[in-house]
Every structure is written in C-alpha cells, then in structure tokens.
PDB file of C-alpha atoms in Angstrom:
ATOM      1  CA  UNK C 130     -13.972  28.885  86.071  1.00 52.00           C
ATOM      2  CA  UNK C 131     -11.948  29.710  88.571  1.00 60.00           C
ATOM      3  CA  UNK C 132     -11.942  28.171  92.578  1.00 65.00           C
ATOM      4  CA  UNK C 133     -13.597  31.186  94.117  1.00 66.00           C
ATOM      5  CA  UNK C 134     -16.589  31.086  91.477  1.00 76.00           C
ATOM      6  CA  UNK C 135     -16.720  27.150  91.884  1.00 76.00           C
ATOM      7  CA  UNK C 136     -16.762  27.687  95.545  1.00 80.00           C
ATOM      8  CA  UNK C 137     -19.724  30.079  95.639  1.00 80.00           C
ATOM      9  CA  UNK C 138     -22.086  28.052  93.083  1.00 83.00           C
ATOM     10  CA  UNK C 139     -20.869  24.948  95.476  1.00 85.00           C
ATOM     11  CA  UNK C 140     -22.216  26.787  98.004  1.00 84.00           C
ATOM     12  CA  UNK C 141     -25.146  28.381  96.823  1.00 85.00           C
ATOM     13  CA  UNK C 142     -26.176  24.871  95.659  1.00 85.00           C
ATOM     14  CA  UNK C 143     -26.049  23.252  99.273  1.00 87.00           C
ATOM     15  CA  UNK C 144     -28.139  26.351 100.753  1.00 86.00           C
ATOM     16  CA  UNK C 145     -30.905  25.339  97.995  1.00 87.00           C
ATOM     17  CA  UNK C 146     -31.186  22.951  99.914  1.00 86.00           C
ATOM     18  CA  UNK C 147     -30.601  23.682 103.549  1.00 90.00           C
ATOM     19  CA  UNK C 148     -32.176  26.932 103.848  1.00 90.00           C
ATOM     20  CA  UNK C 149     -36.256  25.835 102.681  1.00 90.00           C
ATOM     21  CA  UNK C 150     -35.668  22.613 104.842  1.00 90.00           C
ATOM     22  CA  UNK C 151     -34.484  25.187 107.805  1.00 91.00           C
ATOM     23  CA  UNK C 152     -37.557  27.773 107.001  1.00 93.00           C
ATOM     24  CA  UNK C 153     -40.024  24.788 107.092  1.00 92.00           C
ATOM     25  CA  UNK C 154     -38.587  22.894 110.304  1.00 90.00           C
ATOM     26  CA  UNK C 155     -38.841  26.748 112.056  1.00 92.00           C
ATOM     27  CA  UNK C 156     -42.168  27.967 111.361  1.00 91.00           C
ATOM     28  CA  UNK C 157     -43.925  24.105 111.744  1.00 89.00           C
ATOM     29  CA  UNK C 158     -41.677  22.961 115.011  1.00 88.00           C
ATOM     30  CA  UNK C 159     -39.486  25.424 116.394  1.00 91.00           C
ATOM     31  CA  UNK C 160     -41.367  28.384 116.375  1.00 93.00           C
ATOM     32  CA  UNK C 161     -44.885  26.361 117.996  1.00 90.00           C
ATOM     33  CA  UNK C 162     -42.414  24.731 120.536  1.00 90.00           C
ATOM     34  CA  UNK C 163     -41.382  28.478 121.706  1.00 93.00           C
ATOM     35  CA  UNK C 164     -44.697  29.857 122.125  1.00 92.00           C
ATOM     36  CA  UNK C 165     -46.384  26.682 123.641  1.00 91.00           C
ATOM     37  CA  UNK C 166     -43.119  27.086 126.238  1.00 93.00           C
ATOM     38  CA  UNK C 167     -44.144  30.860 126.787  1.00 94.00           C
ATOM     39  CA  UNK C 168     -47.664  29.684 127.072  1.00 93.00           C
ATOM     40  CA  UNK C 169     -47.239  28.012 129.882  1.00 93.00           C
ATOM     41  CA  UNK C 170     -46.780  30.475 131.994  1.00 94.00           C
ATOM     42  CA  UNK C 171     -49.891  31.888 131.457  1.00 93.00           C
ATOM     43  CA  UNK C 172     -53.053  31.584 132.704  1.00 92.00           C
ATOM     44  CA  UNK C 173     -54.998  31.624 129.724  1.00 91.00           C
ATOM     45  CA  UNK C 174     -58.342  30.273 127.643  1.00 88.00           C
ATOM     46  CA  UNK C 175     -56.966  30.620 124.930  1.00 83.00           C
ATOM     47  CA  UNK C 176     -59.885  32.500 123.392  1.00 84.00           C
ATOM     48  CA  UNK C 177     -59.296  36.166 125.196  1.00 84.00           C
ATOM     49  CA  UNK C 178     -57.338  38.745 124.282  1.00 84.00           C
ATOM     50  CA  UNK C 179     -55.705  39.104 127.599  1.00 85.00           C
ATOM     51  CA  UNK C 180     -53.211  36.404 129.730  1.00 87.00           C
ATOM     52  CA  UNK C 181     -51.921  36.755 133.249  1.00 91.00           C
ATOM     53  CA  UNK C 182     -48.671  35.545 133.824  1.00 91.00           C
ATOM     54  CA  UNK C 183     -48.413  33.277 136.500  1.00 93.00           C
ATOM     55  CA  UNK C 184     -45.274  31.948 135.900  1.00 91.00           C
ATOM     56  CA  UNK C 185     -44.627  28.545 137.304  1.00 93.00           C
ATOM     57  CA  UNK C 186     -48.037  27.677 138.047  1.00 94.00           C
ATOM     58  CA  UNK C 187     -49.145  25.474 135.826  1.00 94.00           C
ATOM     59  CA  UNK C 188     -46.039  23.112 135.934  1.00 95.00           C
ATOM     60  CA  UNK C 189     -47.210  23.071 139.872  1.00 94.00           C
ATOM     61  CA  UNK C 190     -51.017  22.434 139.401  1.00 94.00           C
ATOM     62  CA  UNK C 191     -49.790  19.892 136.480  1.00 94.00           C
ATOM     63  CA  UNK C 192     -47.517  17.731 138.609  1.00 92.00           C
ATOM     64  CA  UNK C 193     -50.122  17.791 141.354  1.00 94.00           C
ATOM     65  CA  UNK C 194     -52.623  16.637 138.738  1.00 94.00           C
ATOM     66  CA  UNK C 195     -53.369  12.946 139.561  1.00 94.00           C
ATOM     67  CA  UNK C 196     -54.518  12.532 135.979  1.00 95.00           C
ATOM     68  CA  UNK C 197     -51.062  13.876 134.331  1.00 95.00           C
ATOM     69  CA  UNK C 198     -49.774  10.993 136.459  1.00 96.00           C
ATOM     70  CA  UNK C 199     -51.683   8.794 135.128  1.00 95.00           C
ATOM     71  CA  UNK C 200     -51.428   9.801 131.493  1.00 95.00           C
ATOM     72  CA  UNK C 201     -47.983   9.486 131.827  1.00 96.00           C
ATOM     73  CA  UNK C 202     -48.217   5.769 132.663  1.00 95.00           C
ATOM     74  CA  UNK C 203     -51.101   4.821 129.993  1.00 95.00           C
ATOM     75  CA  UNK C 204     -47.999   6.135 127.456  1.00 96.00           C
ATOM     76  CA  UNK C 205     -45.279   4.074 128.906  1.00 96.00           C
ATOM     77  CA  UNK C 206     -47.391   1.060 128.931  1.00 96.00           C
ATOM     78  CA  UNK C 207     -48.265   2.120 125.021  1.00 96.00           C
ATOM     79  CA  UNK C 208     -44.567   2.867 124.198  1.00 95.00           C
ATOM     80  CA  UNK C 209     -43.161  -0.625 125.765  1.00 95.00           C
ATOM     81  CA  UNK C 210     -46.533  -2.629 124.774  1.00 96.00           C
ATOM     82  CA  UNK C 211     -46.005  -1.413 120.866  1.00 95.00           C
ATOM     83  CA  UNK C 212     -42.420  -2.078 121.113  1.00 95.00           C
ATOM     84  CA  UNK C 213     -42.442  -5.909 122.266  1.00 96.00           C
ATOM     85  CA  UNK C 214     -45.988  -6.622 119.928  1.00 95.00           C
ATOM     86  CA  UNK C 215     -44.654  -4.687 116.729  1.00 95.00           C
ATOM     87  CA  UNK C 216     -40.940  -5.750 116.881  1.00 95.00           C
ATOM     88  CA  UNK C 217     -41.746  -9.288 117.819  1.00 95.00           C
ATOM     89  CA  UNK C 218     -44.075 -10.016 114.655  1.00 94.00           C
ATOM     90  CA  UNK C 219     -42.306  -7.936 112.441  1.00 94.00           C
ATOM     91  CA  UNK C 220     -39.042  -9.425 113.373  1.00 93.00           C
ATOM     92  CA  UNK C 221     -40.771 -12.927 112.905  1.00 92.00           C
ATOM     93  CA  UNK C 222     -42.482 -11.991 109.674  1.00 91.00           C
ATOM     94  CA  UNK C 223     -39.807 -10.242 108.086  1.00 91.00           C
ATOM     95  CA  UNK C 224     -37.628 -13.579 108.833  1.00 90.00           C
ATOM     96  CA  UNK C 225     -40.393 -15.421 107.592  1.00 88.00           C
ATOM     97  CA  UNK C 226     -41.094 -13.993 104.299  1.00 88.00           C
ATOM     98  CA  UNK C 227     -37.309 -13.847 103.370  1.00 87.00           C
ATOM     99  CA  UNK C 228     -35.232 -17.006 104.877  1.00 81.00           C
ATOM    100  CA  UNK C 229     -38.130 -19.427 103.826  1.00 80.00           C
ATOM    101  CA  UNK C 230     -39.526 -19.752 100.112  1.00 72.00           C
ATOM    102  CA  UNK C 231     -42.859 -18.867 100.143  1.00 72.00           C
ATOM    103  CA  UNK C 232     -44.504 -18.771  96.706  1.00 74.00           C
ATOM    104  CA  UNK C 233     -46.573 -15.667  97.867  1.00 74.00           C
ATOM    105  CA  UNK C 234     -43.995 -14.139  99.883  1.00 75.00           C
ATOM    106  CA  UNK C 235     -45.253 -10.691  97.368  1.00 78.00           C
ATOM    107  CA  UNK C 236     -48.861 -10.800  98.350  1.00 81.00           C
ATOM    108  CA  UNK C 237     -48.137 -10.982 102.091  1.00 79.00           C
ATOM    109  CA  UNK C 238     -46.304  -8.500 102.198  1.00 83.00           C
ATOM    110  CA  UNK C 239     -49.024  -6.366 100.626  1.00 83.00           C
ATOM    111  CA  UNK C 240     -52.009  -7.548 102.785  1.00 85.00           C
ATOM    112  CA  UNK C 241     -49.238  -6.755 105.974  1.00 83.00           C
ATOM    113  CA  UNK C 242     -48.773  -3.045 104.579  1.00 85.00           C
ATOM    114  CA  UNK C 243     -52.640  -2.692 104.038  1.00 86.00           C
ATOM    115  CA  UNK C 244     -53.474  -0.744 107.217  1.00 86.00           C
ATOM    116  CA  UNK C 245     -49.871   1.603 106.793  1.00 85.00           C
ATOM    117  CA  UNK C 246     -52.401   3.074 104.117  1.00 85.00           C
ATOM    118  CA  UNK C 247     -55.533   3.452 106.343  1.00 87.00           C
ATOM    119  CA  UNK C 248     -55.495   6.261 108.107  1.00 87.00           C
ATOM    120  CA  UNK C 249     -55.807   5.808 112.015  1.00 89.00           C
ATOM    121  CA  UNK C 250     -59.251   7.540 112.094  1.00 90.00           C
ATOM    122  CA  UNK C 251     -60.296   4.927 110.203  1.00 92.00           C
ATOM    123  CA  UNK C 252     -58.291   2.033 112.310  1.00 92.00           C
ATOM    124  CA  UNK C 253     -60.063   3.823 115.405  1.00 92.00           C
ATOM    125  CA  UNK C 254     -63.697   3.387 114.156  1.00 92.00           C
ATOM    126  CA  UNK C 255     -62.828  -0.598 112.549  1.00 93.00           C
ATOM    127  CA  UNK C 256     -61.650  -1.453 116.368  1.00 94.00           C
ATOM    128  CA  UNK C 257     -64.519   0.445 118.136  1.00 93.00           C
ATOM    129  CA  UNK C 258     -66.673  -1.866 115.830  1.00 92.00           C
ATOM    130  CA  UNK C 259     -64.831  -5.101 116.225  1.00 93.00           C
ATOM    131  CA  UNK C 260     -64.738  -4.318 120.100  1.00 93.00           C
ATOM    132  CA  UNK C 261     -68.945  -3.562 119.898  1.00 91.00           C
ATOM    133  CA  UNK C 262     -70.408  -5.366 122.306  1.00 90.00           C
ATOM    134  CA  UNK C 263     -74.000  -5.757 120.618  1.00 88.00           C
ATOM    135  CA  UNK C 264     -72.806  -6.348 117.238  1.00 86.00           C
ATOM    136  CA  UNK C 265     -68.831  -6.551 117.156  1.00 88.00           C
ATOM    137  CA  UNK C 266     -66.450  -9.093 115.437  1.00 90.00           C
ATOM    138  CA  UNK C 267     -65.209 -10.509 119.003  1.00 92.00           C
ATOM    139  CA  UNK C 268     -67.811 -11.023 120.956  1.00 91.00           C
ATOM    140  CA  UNK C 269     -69.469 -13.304 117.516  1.00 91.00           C
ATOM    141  CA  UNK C 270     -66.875 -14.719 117.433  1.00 89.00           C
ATOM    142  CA  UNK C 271     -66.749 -15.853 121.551  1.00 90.00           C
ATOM    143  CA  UNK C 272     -70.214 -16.872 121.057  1.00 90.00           C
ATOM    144  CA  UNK C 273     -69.479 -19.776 118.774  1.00 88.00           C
ATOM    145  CA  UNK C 274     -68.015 -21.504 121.648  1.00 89.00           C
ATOM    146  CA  UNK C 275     -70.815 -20.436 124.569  1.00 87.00           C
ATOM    147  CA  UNK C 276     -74.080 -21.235 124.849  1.00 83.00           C
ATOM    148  CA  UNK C 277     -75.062 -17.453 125.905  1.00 85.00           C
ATOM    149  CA  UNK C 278     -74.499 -14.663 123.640  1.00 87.00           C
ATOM    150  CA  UNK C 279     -71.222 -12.330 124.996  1.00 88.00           C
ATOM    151  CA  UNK C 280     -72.037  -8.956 125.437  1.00 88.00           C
ATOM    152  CA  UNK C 281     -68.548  -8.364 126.637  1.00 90.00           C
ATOM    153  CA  UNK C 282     -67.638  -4.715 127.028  1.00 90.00           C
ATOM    154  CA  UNK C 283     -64.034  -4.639 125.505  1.00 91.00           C
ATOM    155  CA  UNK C 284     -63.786  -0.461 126.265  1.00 91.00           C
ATOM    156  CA  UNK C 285     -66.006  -0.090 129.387  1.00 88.00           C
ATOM    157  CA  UNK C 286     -63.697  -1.222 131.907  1.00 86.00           C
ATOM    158  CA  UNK C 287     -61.664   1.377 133.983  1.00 85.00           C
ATOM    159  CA  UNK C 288     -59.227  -1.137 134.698  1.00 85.00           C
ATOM    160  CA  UNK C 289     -58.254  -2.908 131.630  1.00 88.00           C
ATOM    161  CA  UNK C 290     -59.209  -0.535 128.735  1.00 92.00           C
ATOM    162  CA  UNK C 291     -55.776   0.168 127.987  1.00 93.00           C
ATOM    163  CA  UNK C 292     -54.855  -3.239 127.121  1.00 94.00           C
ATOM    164  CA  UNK C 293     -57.593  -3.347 124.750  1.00 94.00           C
ATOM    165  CA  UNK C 294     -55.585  -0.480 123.073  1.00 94.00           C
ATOM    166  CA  UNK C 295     -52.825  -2.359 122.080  1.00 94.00           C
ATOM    167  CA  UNK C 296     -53.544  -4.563 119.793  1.00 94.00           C
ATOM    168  CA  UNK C 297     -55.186  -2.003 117.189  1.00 94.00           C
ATOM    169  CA  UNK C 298     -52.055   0.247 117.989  1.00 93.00           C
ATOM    170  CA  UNK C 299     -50.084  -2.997 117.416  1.00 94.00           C
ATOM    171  CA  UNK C 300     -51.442  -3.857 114.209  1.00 93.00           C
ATOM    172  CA  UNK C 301     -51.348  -0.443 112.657  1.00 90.00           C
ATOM    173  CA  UNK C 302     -47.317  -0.371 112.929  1.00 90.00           C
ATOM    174  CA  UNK C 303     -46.204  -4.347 112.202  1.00 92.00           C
ATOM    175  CA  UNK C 304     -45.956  -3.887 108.137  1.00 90.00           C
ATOM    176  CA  UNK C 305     -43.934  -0.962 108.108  1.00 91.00           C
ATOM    177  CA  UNK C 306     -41.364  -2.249 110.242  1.00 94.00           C
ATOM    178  CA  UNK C 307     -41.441  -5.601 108.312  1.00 93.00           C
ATOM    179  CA  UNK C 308     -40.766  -3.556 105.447  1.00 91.00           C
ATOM    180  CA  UNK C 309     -37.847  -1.763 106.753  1.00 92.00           C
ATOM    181  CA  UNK C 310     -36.630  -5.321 108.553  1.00 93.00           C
ATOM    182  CA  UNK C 311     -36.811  -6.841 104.971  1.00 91.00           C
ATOM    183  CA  UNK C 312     -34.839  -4.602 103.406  1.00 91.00           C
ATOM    184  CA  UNK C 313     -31.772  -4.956 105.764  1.00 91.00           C
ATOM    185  CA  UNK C 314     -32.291  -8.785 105.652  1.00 91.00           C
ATOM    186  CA  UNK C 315     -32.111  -8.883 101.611  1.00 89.00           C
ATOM    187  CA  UNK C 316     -28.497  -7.073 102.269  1.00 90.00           C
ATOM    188  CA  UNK C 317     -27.305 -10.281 104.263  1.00 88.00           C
ATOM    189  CA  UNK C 318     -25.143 -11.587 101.819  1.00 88.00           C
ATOM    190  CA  UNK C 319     -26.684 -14.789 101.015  1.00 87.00           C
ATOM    191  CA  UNK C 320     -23.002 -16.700 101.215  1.00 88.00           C
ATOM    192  CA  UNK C 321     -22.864 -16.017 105.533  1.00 87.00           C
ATOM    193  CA  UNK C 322     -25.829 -18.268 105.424  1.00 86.00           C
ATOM    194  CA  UNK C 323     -24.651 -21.193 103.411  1.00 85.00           C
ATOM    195  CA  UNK C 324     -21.183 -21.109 105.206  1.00 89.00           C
ATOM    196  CA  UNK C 325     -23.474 -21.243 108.372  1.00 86.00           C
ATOM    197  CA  UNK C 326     -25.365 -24.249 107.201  1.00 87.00           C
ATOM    198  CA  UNK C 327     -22.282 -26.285 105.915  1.00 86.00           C
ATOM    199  CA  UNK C 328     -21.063 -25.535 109.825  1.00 84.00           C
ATOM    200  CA  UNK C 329     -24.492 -27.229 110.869  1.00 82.00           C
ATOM    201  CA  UNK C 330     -26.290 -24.280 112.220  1.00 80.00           C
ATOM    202  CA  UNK C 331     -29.815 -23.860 111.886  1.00 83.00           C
ATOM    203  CA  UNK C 332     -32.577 -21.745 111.397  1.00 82.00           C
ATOM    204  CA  UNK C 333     -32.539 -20.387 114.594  1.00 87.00           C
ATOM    205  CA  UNK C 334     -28.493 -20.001 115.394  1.00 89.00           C
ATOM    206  CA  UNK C 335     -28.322 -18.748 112.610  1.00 87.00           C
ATOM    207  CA  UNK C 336     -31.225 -15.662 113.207  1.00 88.00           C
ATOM    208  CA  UNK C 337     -29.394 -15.092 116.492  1.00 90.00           C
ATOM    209  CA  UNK C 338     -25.977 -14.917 115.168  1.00 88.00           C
ATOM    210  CA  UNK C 339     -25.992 -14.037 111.333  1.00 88.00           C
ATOM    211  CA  UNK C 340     -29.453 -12.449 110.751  1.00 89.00           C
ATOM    212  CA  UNK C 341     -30.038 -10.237 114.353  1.00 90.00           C
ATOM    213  CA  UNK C 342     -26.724  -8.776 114.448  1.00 89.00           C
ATOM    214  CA  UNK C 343     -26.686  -7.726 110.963  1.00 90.00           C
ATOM    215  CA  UNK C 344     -30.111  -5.697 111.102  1.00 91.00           C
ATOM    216  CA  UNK C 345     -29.824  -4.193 114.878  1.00 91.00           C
ATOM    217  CA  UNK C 346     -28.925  -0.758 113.496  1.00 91.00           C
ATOM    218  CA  UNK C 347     -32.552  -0.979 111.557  1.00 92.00           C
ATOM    219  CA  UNK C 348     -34.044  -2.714 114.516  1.00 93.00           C
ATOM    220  CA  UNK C 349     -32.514   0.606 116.763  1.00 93.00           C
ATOM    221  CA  UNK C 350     -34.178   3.108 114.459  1.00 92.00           C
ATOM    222  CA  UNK C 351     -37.553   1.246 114.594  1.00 94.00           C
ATOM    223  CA  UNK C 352     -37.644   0.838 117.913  1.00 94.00           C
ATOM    224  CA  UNK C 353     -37.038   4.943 118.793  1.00 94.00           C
ATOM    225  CA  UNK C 354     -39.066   5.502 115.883  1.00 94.00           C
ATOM    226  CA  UNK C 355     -42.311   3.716 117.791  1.00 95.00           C
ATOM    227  CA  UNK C 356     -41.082   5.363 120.706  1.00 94.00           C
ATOM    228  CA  UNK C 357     -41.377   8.610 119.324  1.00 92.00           C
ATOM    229  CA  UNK C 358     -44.241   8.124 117.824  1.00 92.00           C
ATOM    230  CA  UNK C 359     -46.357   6.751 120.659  1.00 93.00           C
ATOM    231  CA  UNK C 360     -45.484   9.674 122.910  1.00 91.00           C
ATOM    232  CA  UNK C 361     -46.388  11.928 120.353  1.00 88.00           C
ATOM    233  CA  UNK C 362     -49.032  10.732 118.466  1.00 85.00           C
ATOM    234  CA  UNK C 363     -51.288   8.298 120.677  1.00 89.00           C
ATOM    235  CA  UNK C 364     -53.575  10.969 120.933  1.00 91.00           C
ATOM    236  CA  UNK C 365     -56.286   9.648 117.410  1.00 91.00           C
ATOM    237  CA  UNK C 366     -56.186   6.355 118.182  1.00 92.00           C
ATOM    238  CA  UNK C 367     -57.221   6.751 122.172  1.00 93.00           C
ATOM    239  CA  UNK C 368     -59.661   9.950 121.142  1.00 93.00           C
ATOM    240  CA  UNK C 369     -61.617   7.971 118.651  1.00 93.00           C
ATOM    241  CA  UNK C 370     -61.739   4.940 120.949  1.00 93.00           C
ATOM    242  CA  UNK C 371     -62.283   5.830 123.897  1.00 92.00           C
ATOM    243  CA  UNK C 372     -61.772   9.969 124.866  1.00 90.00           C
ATOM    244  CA  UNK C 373     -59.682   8.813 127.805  1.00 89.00           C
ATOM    245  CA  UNK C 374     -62.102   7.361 129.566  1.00 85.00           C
ATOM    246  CA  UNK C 375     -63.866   5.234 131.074  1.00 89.00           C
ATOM    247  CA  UNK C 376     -62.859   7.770 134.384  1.00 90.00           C
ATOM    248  CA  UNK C 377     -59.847   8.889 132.156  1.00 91.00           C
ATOM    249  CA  UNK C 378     -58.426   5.279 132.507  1.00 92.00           C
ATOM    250  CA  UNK C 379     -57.197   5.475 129.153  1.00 93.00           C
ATOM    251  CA  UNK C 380     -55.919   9.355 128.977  1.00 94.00           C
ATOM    252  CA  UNK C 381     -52.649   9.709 127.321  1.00 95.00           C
ATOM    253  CA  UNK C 382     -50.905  13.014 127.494  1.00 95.00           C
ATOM    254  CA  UNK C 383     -51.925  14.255 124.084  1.00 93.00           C
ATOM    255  CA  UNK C 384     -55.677  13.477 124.763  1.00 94.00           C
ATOM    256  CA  UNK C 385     -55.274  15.331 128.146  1.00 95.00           C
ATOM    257  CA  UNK C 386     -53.648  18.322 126.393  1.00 94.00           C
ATOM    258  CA  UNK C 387     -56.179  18.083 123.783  1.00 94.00           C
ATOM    259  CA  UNK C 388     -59.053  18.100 126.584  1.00 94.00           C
ATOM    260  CA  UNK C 389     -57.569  20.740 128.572  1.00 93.00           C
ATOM    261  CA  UNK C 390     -56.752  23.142 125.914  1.00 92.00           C
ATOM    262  CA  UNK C 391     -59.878  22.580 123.749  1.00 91.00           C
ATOM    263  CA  UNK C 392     -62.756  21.565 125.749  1.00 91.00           C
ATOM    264  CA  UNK C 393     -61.852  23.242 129.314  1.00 91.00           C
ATOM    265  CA  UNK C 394     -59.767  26.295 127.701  1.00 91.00           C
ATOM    266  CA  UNK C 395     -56.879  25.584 129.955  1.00 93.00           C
ATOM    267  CA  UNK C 396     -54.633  27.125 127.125  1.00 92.00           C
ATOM    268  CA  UNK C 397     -51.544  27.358 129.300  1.00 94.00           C
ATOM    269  CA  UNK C 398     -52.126  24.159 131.405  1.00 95.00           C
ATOM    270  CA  UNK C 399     -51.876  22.436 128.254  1.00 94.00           C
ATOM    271  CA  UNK C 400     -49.030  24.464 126.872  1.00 94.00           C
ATOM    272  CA  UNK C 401     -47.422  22.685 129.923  1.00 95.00           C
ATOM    273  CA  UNK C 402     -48.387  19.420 128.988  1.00 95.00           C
ATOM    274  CA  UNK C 403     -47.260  19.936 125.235  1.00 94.00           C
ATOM    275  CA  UNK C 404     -43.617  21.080 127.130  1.00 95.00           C
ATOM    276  CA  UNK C 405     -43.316  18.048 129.478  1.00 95.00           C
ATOM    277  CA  UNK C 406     -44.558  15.534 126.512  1.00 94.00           C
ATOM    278  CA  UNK C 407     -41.182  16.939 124.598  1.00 93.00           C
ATOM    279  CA  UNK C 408     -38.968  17.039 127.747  1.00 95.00           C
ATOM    280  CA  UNK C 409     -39.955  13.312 128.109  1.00 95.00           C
ATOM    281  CA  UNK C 410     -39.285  12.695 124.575  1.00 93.00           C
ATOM    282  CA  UNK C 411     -35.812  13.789 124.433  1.00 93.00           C
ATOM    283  CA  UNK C 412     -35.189  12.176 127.779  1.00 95.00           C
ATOM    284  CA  UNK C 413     -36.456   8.877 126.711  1.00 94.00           C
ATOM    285  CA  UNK C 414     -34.696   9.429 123.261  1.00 92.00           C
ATOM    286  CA  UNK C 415     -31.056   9.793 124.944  1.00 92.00           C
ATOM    287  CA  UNK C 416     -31.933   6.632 127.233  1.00 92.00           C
ATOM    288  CA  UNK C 417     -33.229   4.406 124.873  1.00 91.00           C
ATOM    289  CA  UNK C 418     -30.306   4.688 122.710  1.00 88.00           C
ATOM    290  CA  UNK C 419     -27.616   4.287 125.774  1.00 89.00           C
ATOM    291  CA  UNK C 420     -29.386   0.842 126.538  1.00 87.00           C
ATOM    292  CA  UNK C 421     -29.098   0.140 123.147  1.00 84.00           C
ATOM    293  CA  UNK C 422     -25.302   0.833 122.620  1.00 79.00           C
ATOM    294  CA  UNK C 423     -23.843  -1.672 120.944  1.00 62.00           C
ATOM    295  CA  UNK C 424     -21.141  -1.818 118.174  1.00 55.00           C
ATOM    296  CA  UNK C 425     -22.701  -1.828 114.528  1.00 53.00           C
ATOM    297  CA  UNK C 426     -21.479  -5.054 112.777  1.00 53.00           C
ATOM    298  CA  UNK C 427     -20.471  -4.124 108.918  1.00 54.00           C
ATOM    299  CA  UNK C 428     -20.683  -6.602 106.228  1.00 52.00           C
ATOM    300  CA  UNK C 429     -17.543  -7.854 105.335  1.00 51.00           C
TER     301      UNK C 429
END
C-alpha cells in the first residue's frame, strides 16, 4: 500500500467520524441558534404566516423589561447557590467515601447517584410534595417539635421562594459530581499520602495540600459544567415548582422565554431571550475559567 492510499483511508477514517458529529451539532444547535438570532428581530406570534421586522426592538423592550432583570438574578443566585451546595458535599463525600474505610463505601455511593436517574419532572413533583403545606414531609416533620400543626407555605412567598429552590436543585446534582470527584481521587497515588502521614500531616493538611490540588482540573470542569447547566436548563425544575411565580419571584430566563414564546406568543421577544441566555453563557464561561486559572499539578 503505498503513502498516498494510506493517507486517504487515514483520512476517510477520521471524517467517519467528524463529519455525523458535525451534521448532528448543526441541525440540533447551530442551525436553531441562527434562526432564534433572526427571530428576534421580528415581531412575531409565532403562529402566523407573516413577521414584521422590527429590528432592534425587542432587545429594547427586553432590557426595559423589569422581569428579564429579575430573571437574570433568580439564575445567578441558582448558578452560585448550586455551585457552593453541590461542590461542598460532593467534595466532602467524595473525600469521605475514599480516604476513610467505610465497609459500605459501594452502597452509598449508589443511594447518592439515585436521583442522577430520576428525571427532574419527577424531582419537581417529590419537592412540591415534601414542600405541601397540608400534607408535606417538612411541615410533619416541624410539627413534632410544636404544639400547633405548621401549615408553612415553603413556595408561596414572593420573597424567599427562590431559596426554597435550592436545595432540590442541590440534591439533584451532588452524586454525579461525587462520582466524577472519586474517580480523580482513586488516581492519587496512594504513596503521597503515606509519605504525608510519616511527615505528621493529617486528614485535613493533607486534603488541602495532596488531595485538592490533585483533583482541581475535575473540580474546574464540574464547576462550569453546573454553571452551564443552570443557565440553561433551570427552566423544569422552576416550571414544575413554581411557574415563576409567586409575582414571577422565581422566573428564570428559560421559564420567561418559555412564557413569552408559548403562552403570550411573543415569538421574537423570546427569540431575544434565548440570544441573551447564550451571550451570558459564553460570557460567564470565559470568566469563570480566568478566575479559575491556575497551573494543573501532574502526578509525578
């Protein structure tokens, strides 16, 4: 065979696998993220056959939205709130489960996984229950320690809704990143640790200097990997919950797309919102990962 025939096969080989990858990644993300740009310069339901082009007009009206504003904030909060909760717990249970010798170290891991495998429409309606406040897990369980039954309303509060958000949101994530925060650990050679303990250090000095600086490049990815995901995919949780309200105190940007487009036929107002909710995306992306710079430590 000679080099010219080796090259091509080489070649065609690689496209076998570049070119479906490309196809799918253009008609399922590229392609919608043109159209919901061109969008939004329309006025349009969304329904007719007909759209007037109004150019910037919606990116005005949008910004002077009060509710965009706050949408914007309710994700923030969500994106910072998941990243603390999930990274704490799954730090300290991934550390848990593999630098102490627990005889079931298997099974927790399993029960932490469980709700990676529920899907969040399902998470949504177990936390709407648990937050009931006739019949829900939390206010039963208050009650055990008052004399009055609580009738607390865990959603119903304009002000502090979004904090009852959280810790569904927070729960959902904390066995996947375990997971991935288990793997890196099990790649610590387990020799950095016993010359750390003949040196006296202990648990702790030697999470901060052995075990942290060994998984941050994991710890990196999970942490834009939340961020990503919160910005873009907040929207089932808060819908099933809540639908933004009470007086859209809990509106994220993809329920507010999702109400605009869908239930007011504000096609291209929400095309707007689906461009700003990638702008921010990106933008967060590049600044997340320039406060994060740090030099990778390699095993030796």
């Amino acid at each position: 065979m000679n080099s010219g025939s080796a090259k091509l096969q080489r070649t065609v080989f690689i496209a076998s696998f570049i070119v479906p990858t490309l196809l799918f990644f253009s008609v399922f993300t590229i392609y919608p993220t043109i159209k919901a740009l061109y969008f939004s310069f329309f006025d349009w339901s969304g329904m007719s056959q007909t759209k007037d082009f109004i150019g910037f007009d919606n990116y005005i009206e949008m910004f002077k939205d009060p509710i965009i504003w706050r949408a914007i904030g309710n994700d923030y909060f969500l994106v910072l709130g998941k990243i603390i909760g999930i990274m704490a717990l799954a730090t300290f249970f991934a550390v848990a489960l593999t630098r102490f010798n627990f005889k079931l170290a298997g099974f927790f891991r399993s029960i932490f996984f469980i709700p990676n495998v529920i899907s969040v429409v399902v998470i949504g309606v177990l936390w709407n229950f648990i937050y009931n406040p006739q019949i829900g897990f939390l206010n039963s369980f208050l009650s055990l320690f008052t004399k009055d039954q609580v009738t607390i309303t865990w959603l119903g509060f304009a002000d502090h809704t979004i904090w009852m958000l959280l810790p569904p949101a927070i729960w959902a994530g904390i066995g996947f990143y375990m997971l991935l925060l288990i793997a890196a650990i099990q790649n610590i050679p387990e020799s950095y640790y016993e010359a750390a303990s003949l040196e006296g250090s202990g648990q702790w000095r030697q999470f901060w200097t052995i075990t942290l600086p060994l998984i941050w490049e994991q710890m990196k990815v999970s942490i834009l990997n939340i961020m990503m995901t919160t910005l873009n995919g907040s929207f089932v949780i808060v819908w099933i919950m809540t639908e933004g309200g009470p007086d859209n105190s809990t509106q994220v940007m993809g329920t507010y797309l999702y109400q605009m487009a869908f239930r007011q036929y504000h096609f291209g107002f929400a095309s707007a919102i689906g461009v700003l909710i990638l702008v921010l995306s990106l933008l967060t992306t590049v600044v997340l990962q320039r406060l994060m710079r740090q030099e990778t430590v390699e095993l030796g």
